[in-house]
Amino acid sequence: LLIIGFDGATFDLIRPWAQEGHLPNLSRIMGDGVYGDLMSTLPPVTSPAWPTFMTGCNPGKHGVFDFIQPHGENFTLVNATRIRQPTLWQRLSEAGYRVGVMNVPVTYPPAPVNGFLISGLLSPKTGQISQPADLIQRYEDELGPYRVAPNVQYRPGLEQEFVTDLYDLIDTRGKWAQHLMQQEKPDVMMVHFISMDVMKHALWRFMDHDHPRYEPGPFENAIRDGYKLVDDHIGRLMAQLPSDASTIVMSDHGFGPLQNMVNLNVFFMDKGLMKLKKDPWTQLKALAFRWGITPSAAYQMIVKMGMQNVTARVSKQTRNGVIGRFLSFDSVDWERTVAYSMGHVGQVYLNMAGREPHGIVQPHEYQQTRQRVIDALGELTDENGRPILSRVIAGDEAYHGPYATRGPDLHLVLDDYNMIACPLFATEGKVITSQIRGDSGCHRSEGIFLAQGPGIKSGVQLPENQISDLAPTILHHLGEAVPKVMDGRVLSEIYEQPQQVTFDDQTQENDVVPEQEFSQDEAEQVEDRLRGLGYL
């Protein structure tokens, strides 16, 4: 079985480009197999979506809700040890399959498997990123240096270097995948491509003629040509498969245009749901923030000087010292604060007693306080007075399981995901603002699922399914029992002759390693990477 993780891929782009002949391999899979939308997690973000794919469980069971886990004014970074259910790779290894896993996010530190695993996006540059530990070393002389993530941080004016770097990342990943398939001979191979997610965040406006910031020019087809490059590598990998093999192509979420950012914590201050400390220094910072002395203004000055990449080499302690000069979570009076936002899509947390370090909302007040916050959020409008809150989903509607209370209390869909939230405190003193790096694309819930192979129907478009459905479907496809702990279902409708699904009784955590934090150095490296990608 070959599994392609095409991060952020959307049928909104694949369908027209396949019809125009740009994506012959994806077009062939759609014609010879099945395809349909694959709904992501809440929020539709890389870090909870991939663990949900790998475990078949919702975040309330596997424990990963975002790139970060908030603790009031602070946060810790997520890594693979936060996943509290066995992954697909662990289950297949235990069943005797030889697996090969390349760059799936939230796989660092890499766990031992029967085969090999190279960790993905949240890997520090200096960390050991593979199991076996010497895997990359064995092949680097022949294939050149391995690459996990982009080397060029986007900024306006740097488009050509940015595009060239991401195309090279695709080619490097594809070249290594083809070679490792030949040399390591896995039974189940998964290859993850991150580049087009990164490019769509930055360059969507060059492609989308309806975007308010559309700019015609030489980069109009940069995203399409990146899709073509991924499609070409999919074809090369499929060409190496034996005749009885199957192929799955899937994404963790979809994609669409980004219009504006929402500084939810500024809105909460306006509504009295977040309070600042009363000391003169904090009040002076608050006044300065409202008058434009903000992280956004400082960043734009750094960009104009061409120094945005230099800041990544400044220590976290120094950066925090600079940020501390602005209004920040350190300025919040937590003993009078009811709600706060942390997370770049629209995640809202109540300041809960017993969960947050200085929580004040008591359990018996939870429902009433949450409704108070929802009522206030109903007043969110853009600069023209247009309501922008499309949907509010309560955390207990989104999650269930032993870790559900770790997640956000509310998920906001802002202007049908045409707007997202500032990931940390706020970038400006206004509620509605532009994205700090100038990004023009962001995630949508509708990802992709395609499958082709012996026994799978041909040319069938499926109804919408869930990303949690893939782990049980993959196990069933390989003839294995499906653990009852999984929330997803087997997609039996993809088969010409469906077979009865068998289950096992494993319902608890099993064979998961103890949770561990990144070292300080590793955390700084991963934060730098997330900041460079616009997620912090």
XYZ file of C-alpha atoms in Angstrom:
536
model
C 0.000 0.000 0.000
C 1.280 3.463 -0.967
C -0.138 6.433 0.969
C 0.529 9.963 -0.250
C -0.045 12.765 2.256
C -0.601 15.859 0.099
C -0.744 18.523 2.797
C -3.515 21.094 2.291
C -4.640 19.686 -1.072
C -8.131 20.656 -2.242
C -10.405 19.446 -5.019
C -11.197 23.101 -5.730
C -7.817 23.155 -7.466
C -7.374 19.505 -8.420
C -10.600 19.162 -10.410
C -10.036 22.002 -12.910
C -6.319 21.321 -13.256
C -6.932 17.606 -13.793
C -9.515 18.401 -16.489
C -7.007 20.707 -18.183
C -4.426 17.893 -18.267
C -2.008 19.291 -15.709
C -2.409 16.442 -13.191
C -2.407 13.182 -15.181
C -1.689 10.877 -12.237
C -4.304 12.284 -9.889
C -6.713 12.268 -12.837
C -5.924 8.587 -13.445
C -6.552 7.700 -9.785
C -9.900 9.520 -9.883
C -10.854 7.691 -13.066
C -9.672 4.253 -11.954
C -10.669 4.555 -8.311
C -12.774 6.504 -5.825
C -12.494 10.074 -4.572
C -14.288 12.557 -2.351
C -13.979 15.284 0.255
C -12.333 14.345 3.550
C -13.423 16.497 6.488
C -10.653 17.635 8.808
C -10.584 18.084 12.557
C -11.721 21.115 14.548
C -9.768 23.260 14.022
C -8.690 22.199 10.491
C -5.015 22.426 11.416
C -2.001 20.228 10.665
C -1.180 19.307 14.253
C -4.500 17.733 15.381
C -5.374 16.446 11.896
C -2.365 14.172 11.356
C -2.628 12.442 14.762
C -6.331 11.914 14.024
C -5.369 10.325 10.697
C -2.674 8.187 12.369
C -4.828 6.949 15.268
C -8.387 6.949 13.910
C -9.347 8.821 17.095
C -10.637 12.320 17.776
C -8.334 14.736 19.650
C -10.217 14.077 22.893
C -8.773 10.553 22.787
C -5.343 11.178 21.270
C -4.657 14.440 23.128
C -3.305 16.784 20.403
C -5.376 19.910 19.674
C -2.952 22.357 18.078
C 0.735 23.047 17.556
C 0.743 24.328 21.128
C -0.923 23.453 24.431
C -1.945 26.692 26.207
C -1.437 27.232 29.928
C -2.932 30.678 30.432
C -0.222 33.167 29.444
C 2.236 30.394 28.480
C 2.233 27.386 26.179
C 4.175 24.224 25.497
C 4.895 22.816 22.050
C 3.331 19.578 20.905
C 5.393 16.586 19.822
C 4.785 12.909 19.064
C 4.832 11.887 22.728
C 1.606 13.879 23.229
C -0.263 11.348 21.047
C -1.938 9.115 23.618
C -3.094 6.369 21.272
C -1.025 3.940 19.187
C -0.402 5.161 15.658
C -1.094 3.279 12.474
C 2.659 2.672 12.121
C 2.876 1.082 15.553
C -0.138 -1.117 14.915
C 1.122 -2.259 11.515
C 4.604 -2.914 12.904
C 3.129 -5.082 15.649
C 1.114 -6.959 13.010
C 4.314 -7.813 11.135
C 4.215 -5.270 8.317
C 7.369 -3.482 7.259
C 6.498 0.216 7.129
C 8.179 3.281 5.650
C 7.015 6.693 6.899
C 8.403 9.966 5.548
C 7.819 13.370 7.101
C 4.309 13.010 8.486
C 3.847 15.924 10.953
C 3.807 15.246 14.701
C 6.141 12.233 14.446
C 9.123 13.754 16.290
C 10.776 12.255 18.242
C 10.602 9.302 15.821
C 9.339 6.106 17.423
C 10.887 2.747 16.545
C 8.949 0.886 13.855
C 9.387 -2.305 11.876
C 10.998 -0.542 8.910
C 11.866 3.146 8.978
C 10.398 6.493 9.976
C 11.614 10.018 9.179
C 9.886 12.674 11.270
C 8.200 15.758 9.864
C 7.369 19.418 10.303
C 7.819 19.779 14.079
C 11.375 18.396 14.061
C 14.246 20.528 15.388
C 17.112 20.946 12.941
C 19.634 19.423 15.358
C 17.472 16.486 16.450
C 17.695 12.845 15.459
C 14.893 12.699 12.878
C 14.919 9.044 11.857
C 14.528 5.504 13.065
C 16.848 3.715 12.579
C 19.047 6.607 13.717
C 21.546 6.160 10.867
C 18.964 5.854 8.059
C 19.633 9.226 6.432
C 23.372 8.910 6.909
C 23.323 5.694 4.881
C 21.967 7.385 1.764
C 23.137 11.015 1.912
C 26.336 10.394 -0.045
C 24.244 9.093 -2.919
C 21.178 11.368 -2.666
C 22.528 14.568 -1.141
C 21.335 16.280 2.055
C 17.878 15.405 3.321
C 15.330 18.188 3.855
C 12.431 18.265 6.318
C 11.145 21.832 5.881
C 11.525 24.993 3.776
C 14.742 26.998 3.978
C 13.351 30.325 2.703
C 10.913 32.360 4.785
C 8.337 34.163 2.667
C 8.124 37.916 2.418
C 6.834 40.123 -0.416
C 9.591 40.577 -2.969
C 11.186 37.198 -2.207
C 8.701 35.167 -4.266
C 11.155 33.634 -6.725
C 13.552 32.361 -4.052
C 10.574 31.105 -2.043
C 9.074 29.176 -4.982
C 12.422 27.711 -6.061
C 13.106 26.477 -2.537
C 9.689 24.795 -2.227
C 9.997 23.087 -5.612
C 13.395 21.764 -4.518
C 11.823 20.475 -1.304
C 9.267 18.523 -3.366
C 11.973 17.080 -5.614
C 14.183 16.123 -2.669
C 11.300 14.384 -0.907
C 10.249 12.552 -4.081
C 13.785 11.451 -4.929
C 14.395 10.062 -1.453
C 10.996 8.337 -1.379
C 11.620 6.529 -4.661
C 15.050 5.390 -3.509
C 13.891 4.243 -0.066
C 11.020 2.296 -1.638
C 13.556 0.405 -3.739
C 16.168 -0.133 -1.052
C 14.104 -0.610 2.122
C 11.187 -2.476 0.476
C 8.339 -1.526 2.850
C 4.961 -3.266 2.659
C 3.238 0.021 3.508
C 4.871 3.271 2.424
C 3.727 6.783 3.340
C 5.224 9.957 1.876
C 4.154 13.421 3.025
C 4.539 16.555 0.861
C 4.373 19.860 2.817
C 5.460 22.393 0.161
C 2.124 23.287 -1.386
C 0.526 24.026 1.973
C 3.321 26.497 2.651
C 3.091 28.053 -0.828
C -0.695 28.475 -0.737
C -0.514 30.385 2.538
C 1.807 32.927 0.948
C 0.942 33.043 -2.764
C -2.805 32.347 -3.061
C -3.495 35.947 -4.142
C -1.294 35.612 -7.237
C -3.531 32.791 -8.503
C -6.978 33.912 -7.325
C -8.401 36.654 -9.588
C -11.221 37.267 -7.085
C -8.899 37.904 -4.141
C -8.996 41.551 -2.950
C -5.196 41.623 -3.150
C -4.893 39.765 -6.460
C -1.670 40.660 -8.235
C -1.078 39.522 -11.831
C 2.427 38.564 -12.776
C 4.963 35.762 -13.111
C 3.730 33.781 -10.076
C 0.142 33.227 -11.229
C 0.847 29.560 -12.002
C 3.347 28.881 -9.212
C 0.849 26.872 -7.146
C -0.456 24.977 -10.187
C 3.075 24.068 -11.233
C 3.823 22.879 -7.701
C 0.767 20.611 -7.878
C 2.105 19.319 -11.206
C 5.437 18.522 -9.567
C 3.772 16.585 -6.724
C 1.590 14.801 -9.298
C 4.710 13.787 -11.229
C 6.300 12.285 -8.113
C 3.063 10.443 -7.303
C 3.273 8.889 -10.778
C 6.915 7.878 -10.279
C 6.156 6.264 -6.925
C 3.148 4.403 -8.333
C 5.289 3.120 -11.208
C 7.407 1.223 -8.653
C 4.423 -0.596 -7.136
C 3.662 -4.272 -7.792
C 0.457 -5.024 -9.655
C -1.435 -6.050 -6.507
C -0.698 -2.809 -4.640
C -3.129 0.014 -3.889
C -2.654 3.776 -3.623
C -4.283 6.302 -1.297
C -3.866 10.069 -1.694
C -5.191 12.218 1.136
C -4.823 15.607 2.762
C -5.193 16.801 6.324
C -7.398 19.760 5.359
C -8.290 21.873 2.344
C -7.427 25.431 1.369
C -8.923 28.743 0.305
C -8.385 32.512 0.355
C -7.498 34.491 3.468
C -8.867 38.017 3.758
C -8.036 39.335 7.231
C -6.943 38.473 10.737
C -8.998 38.897 13.899
C -7.303 39.939 17.146
C -9.744 38.125 19.417
C -7.970 39.148 22.613
C -8.398 42.811 21.679
C -12.105 42.086 21.170
C -12.263 40.348 24.562
C -10.682 43.403 26.175
C -13.275 45.620 24.500
C -16.058 43.409 25.870
C -14.648 43.216 29.393
C -13.924 39.491 29.146
C -10.169 40.059 29.423
C -8.724 42.535 31.902
C -5.292 44.140 32.058
C -3.202 44.789 35.128
C -3.824 48.196 36.662
C -0.233 49.302 37.163
C 0.926 52.429 35.263
C 3.439 50.549 33.036
C 0.759 48.158 31.754
C -1.700 50.993 31.189
C 0.958 52.921 29.256
C 1.624 49.855 27.086
C -2.111 49.487 26.470
C -2.351 53.099 25.312
C 0.692 52.687 23.063
C -0.782 49.482 21.626
C -3.976 51.273 20.650
C -1.888 54.006 18.996
C 0.047 51.550 16.827
C 3.162 50.692 18.837
C 2.703 46.967 18.231
C 4.533 43.776 17.164
C 3.030 44.226 13.683
C 4.563 47.678 13.288
C 7.922 46.397 14.529
C 7.808 43.430 12.151
C 7.019 45.616 9.139
C 10.022 47.781 9.993
C 12.214 44.659 10.227
C 10.944 43.450 6.826
C 11.661 46.831 5.213
C 15.228 46.496 6.471
C 15.412 42.941 5.044
C 16.184 41.474 8.466
C 13.229 39.124 9.060
C 15.441 36.041 8.657
C 18.035 37.464 11.061
C 15.470 37.535 13.873
C 15.322 33.737 13.784
C 18.909 33.684 15.026
C 18.090 35.849 18.043
C 17.617 33.870 21.250
C 14.140 33.202 22.584
C 15.005 35.054 25.790
C 15.962 38.168 23.809
C 12.829 37.963 21.641
C 10.633 37.565 24.710
C 12.314 40.594 26.246
C 11.426 42.640 23.159
C 7.859 41.327 23.023
C 7.517 42.135 26.717
C 7.900 45.806 25.821
C 4.562 45.542 24.018
C 1.189 44.612 25.404
C 1.139 40.801 25.762
C -0.287 37.933 27.817
C 2.104 39.032 30.588
C 0.017 42.210 30.824
C -3.221 40.322 31.543
C -4.787 40.350 34.982
C -5.761 36.691 35.054
C -7.626 37.000 38.336
C -10.198 39.180 36.542
C -10.097 37.529 33.078
C -12.868 35.223 31.879
C -11.713 34.193 28.375
C -8.714 34.311 26.080
C -7.766 33.147 22.598
C -4.663 31.169 21.694
C -4.431 29.427 18.312
C -4.381 30.760 14.769
C -7.805 29.634 13.523
C -10.165 30.826 16.260
C -9.676 28.767 19.402
C -11.123 30.258 22.594
C -10.425 29.085 26.157
C -12.258 29.955 29.330
C -9.948 30.828 32.211
C -10.915 27.695 34.109
C -10.074 27.100 37.754
C -8.060 23.901 38.033
C -6.919 23.996 34.386
C -5.384 27.417 33.789
C -2.651 28.439 36.266
C -4.704 31.416 37.537
C -8.170 30.232 36.533
C -11.244 31.902 37.992
C -14.183 30.253 36.200
C -15.550 27.561 38.503
C -16.968 24.304 37.068
C -20.501 25.164 38.179
C -20.218 28.469 36.264
C -18.962 26.871 33.061
C -22.142 26.726 30.955
C -23.300 30.208 31.919
C -19.873 31.761 31.344
C -19.415 30.010 28.029
C -22.786 31.337 26.850
C -21.776 34.831 27.955
C -18.679 34.580 25.739
C -20.721 33.199 22.811
C -23.215 36.063 23.139
C -20.388 38.604 23.064
C -18.778 36.944 20.035
C -22.048 37.409 18.171
C -21.163 41.109 18.044
C -17.970 40.513 16.024
C -18.125 42.597 12.845
C -15.717 43.749 10.164
C -14.825 47.371 9.387
C -18.147 47.772 7.538
C -20.281 46.413 10.357
C -20.836 43.044 8.662
C -21.110 40.098 11.096
C -18.137 37.727 10.652
C -18.936 34.897 13.070
C -20.168 32.131 10.775
C -20.267 29.369 13.370
C -19.409 28.592 16.983
C -18.748 24.982 17.970
C -18.467 24.083 21.624
C -15.495 21.968 22.653
C -17.708 19.202 24.042
C -19.411 18.954 20.637
C -16.045 18.611 18.882
C -14.289 16.194 21.243
C -14.918 13.282 23.532
C -12.505 11.173 25.522
C -10.157 11.430 28.500
C -8.278 14.472 27.145
C -11.241 16.448 25.799
C -10.994 19.143 28.483
C -7.453 20.006 27.319
C -8.889 21.383 24.096
C -10.471 24.759 23.315
C -13.822 25.499 24.911
C -15.024 27.173 21.704
C -14.070 26.882 18.023
C -14.875 29.877 15.856
C -15.438 29.809 12.116
C -14.690 33.389 11.135
C -16.238 34.551 7.860
C -16.391 30.938 6.592
C -12.628 30.634 7.280
C -11.873 33.659 5.090
C -10.578 35.146 8.339
C -8.449 33.536 11.030
C -7.271 34.626 14.472
C -3.982 36.011 15.683
C -2.260 32.884 17.078
C -0.982 34.453 20.299
C -1.925 37.699 22.078
C -2.479 40.215 19.261
C -0.439 41.833 16.507
C -2.227 45.198 16.547
C -4.593 47.242 18.678
C -7.445 46.822 16.199
C -9.807 43.842 16.139
C -9.651 43.378 12.351
C -6.240 43.625 10.697
C -4.156 42.102 7.915
C -1.999 39.020 8.391
C 1.410 40.094 9.658
C 3.421 38.439 6.841
C 0.941 39.310 4.105
C -0.404 35.754 3.708
C -3.406 35.386 1.393
C -4.459 31.756 1.817
C -5.511 29.557 4.722
C -7.062 26.236 5.650
C -10.541 24.903 4.952
C -12.222 21.829 6.434
C -12.597 19.932 3.159
C -9.489 17.883 2.411
C -9.161 15.137 -0.202
C -9.352 11.335 -0.299
C -8.560 9.207 -3.372
C -8.021 5.447 -3.497
C -7.220 3.109 -6.362
C -6.252 -0.549 -6.550
C -7.476 -4.151 -6.853
C -11.027 -4.552 -5.557
C -11.656 -0.805 -5.303
C -14.478 0.667 -7.374
C -13.640 2.718 -10.478
C -14.643 6.299 -11.258
C -16.857 6.733 -8.207
C -17.259 10.029 -6.383
C -17.863 9.483 -2.686
C -19.931 11.505 -0.240
C -18.056 13.463 2.388
C -16.072 11.356 4.873
C -13.964 12.059 7.961
C -10.184 12.034 8.349
C -10.632 9.635 11.296
C -12.075 7.079 8.838
C -8.731 6.424 7.146
C -6.882 4.487 9.873
C -9.657 1.883 10.294
C -10.094 1.704 6.499
C -6.351 1.109 5.978
C -6.254 -1.646 8.612
C -9.331 -3.296 7.100
C -7.880 -2.958 3.594
C -4.810 -4.893 4.745
C -6.943 -7.598 6.337
C -6.405 -6.512 9.945
C -8.934 -6.116 12.748
C -10.063 -2.589 13.608
C -9.556 -1.525 17.254
C -12.838 -0.517 18.868
C -11.167 2.557 20.355
C -11.102 4.181 16.903
C -13.805 6.756 16.239
C -13.631 6.451 12.460
C -15.475 3.871 10.402
C -14.311 1.555 7.637
C -15.246 2.981 4.226
C -16.701 -0.305 2.978
C -18.494 1.497 0.145
C -15.215 1.940 -1.741
C -15.029 -1.796 -2.486
C -16.643 -3.713 -5.329
C -17.275 -6.597 -2.957
C -17.182 -5.358 0.644
C -15.861 -7.790 3.247
C -17.129 -8.034 6.798
C -15.238 -5.777 9.184
C -13.602 -7.507 12.143
C -12.887 -5.661 15.385
C -10.653 -6.204 18.368
C -11.507 -5.249 21.936
C -8.549 -2.946 22.556
C -10.208 0.185 23.906
C -7.548 1.761 26.124
C -4.202 3.474 25.631
C -1.591 0.915 24.675
C 2.134 1.047 23.997
C 2.348 4.840 24.111
C 5.504 6.468 25.404
C 5.473 8.866 28.374
C 4.865 12.502 27.483
C 8.054 14.514 27.263
C 8.860 18.123 26.454
C 11.297 19.454 23.893
C 14.617 20.590 25.326
C 14.989 24.377 25.467
C 17.167 24.371 22.346
C 14.771 22.087 20.448
C 11.778 24.209 21.479
C 13.440 27.367 20.178
C 14.146 25.700 16.828
C 10.580 24.416 16.452
C 9.108 27.790 17.487
C 11.286 29.456 14.850
C 9.951 27.072 12.224
C 6.326 27.646 13.225
C 6.886 31.391 13.318
C 8.442 31.302 9.854
C 5.380 29.437 8.568
C 2.974 31.928 10.129
C 1.589 29.563 12.786
C 2.972 31.585 15.728
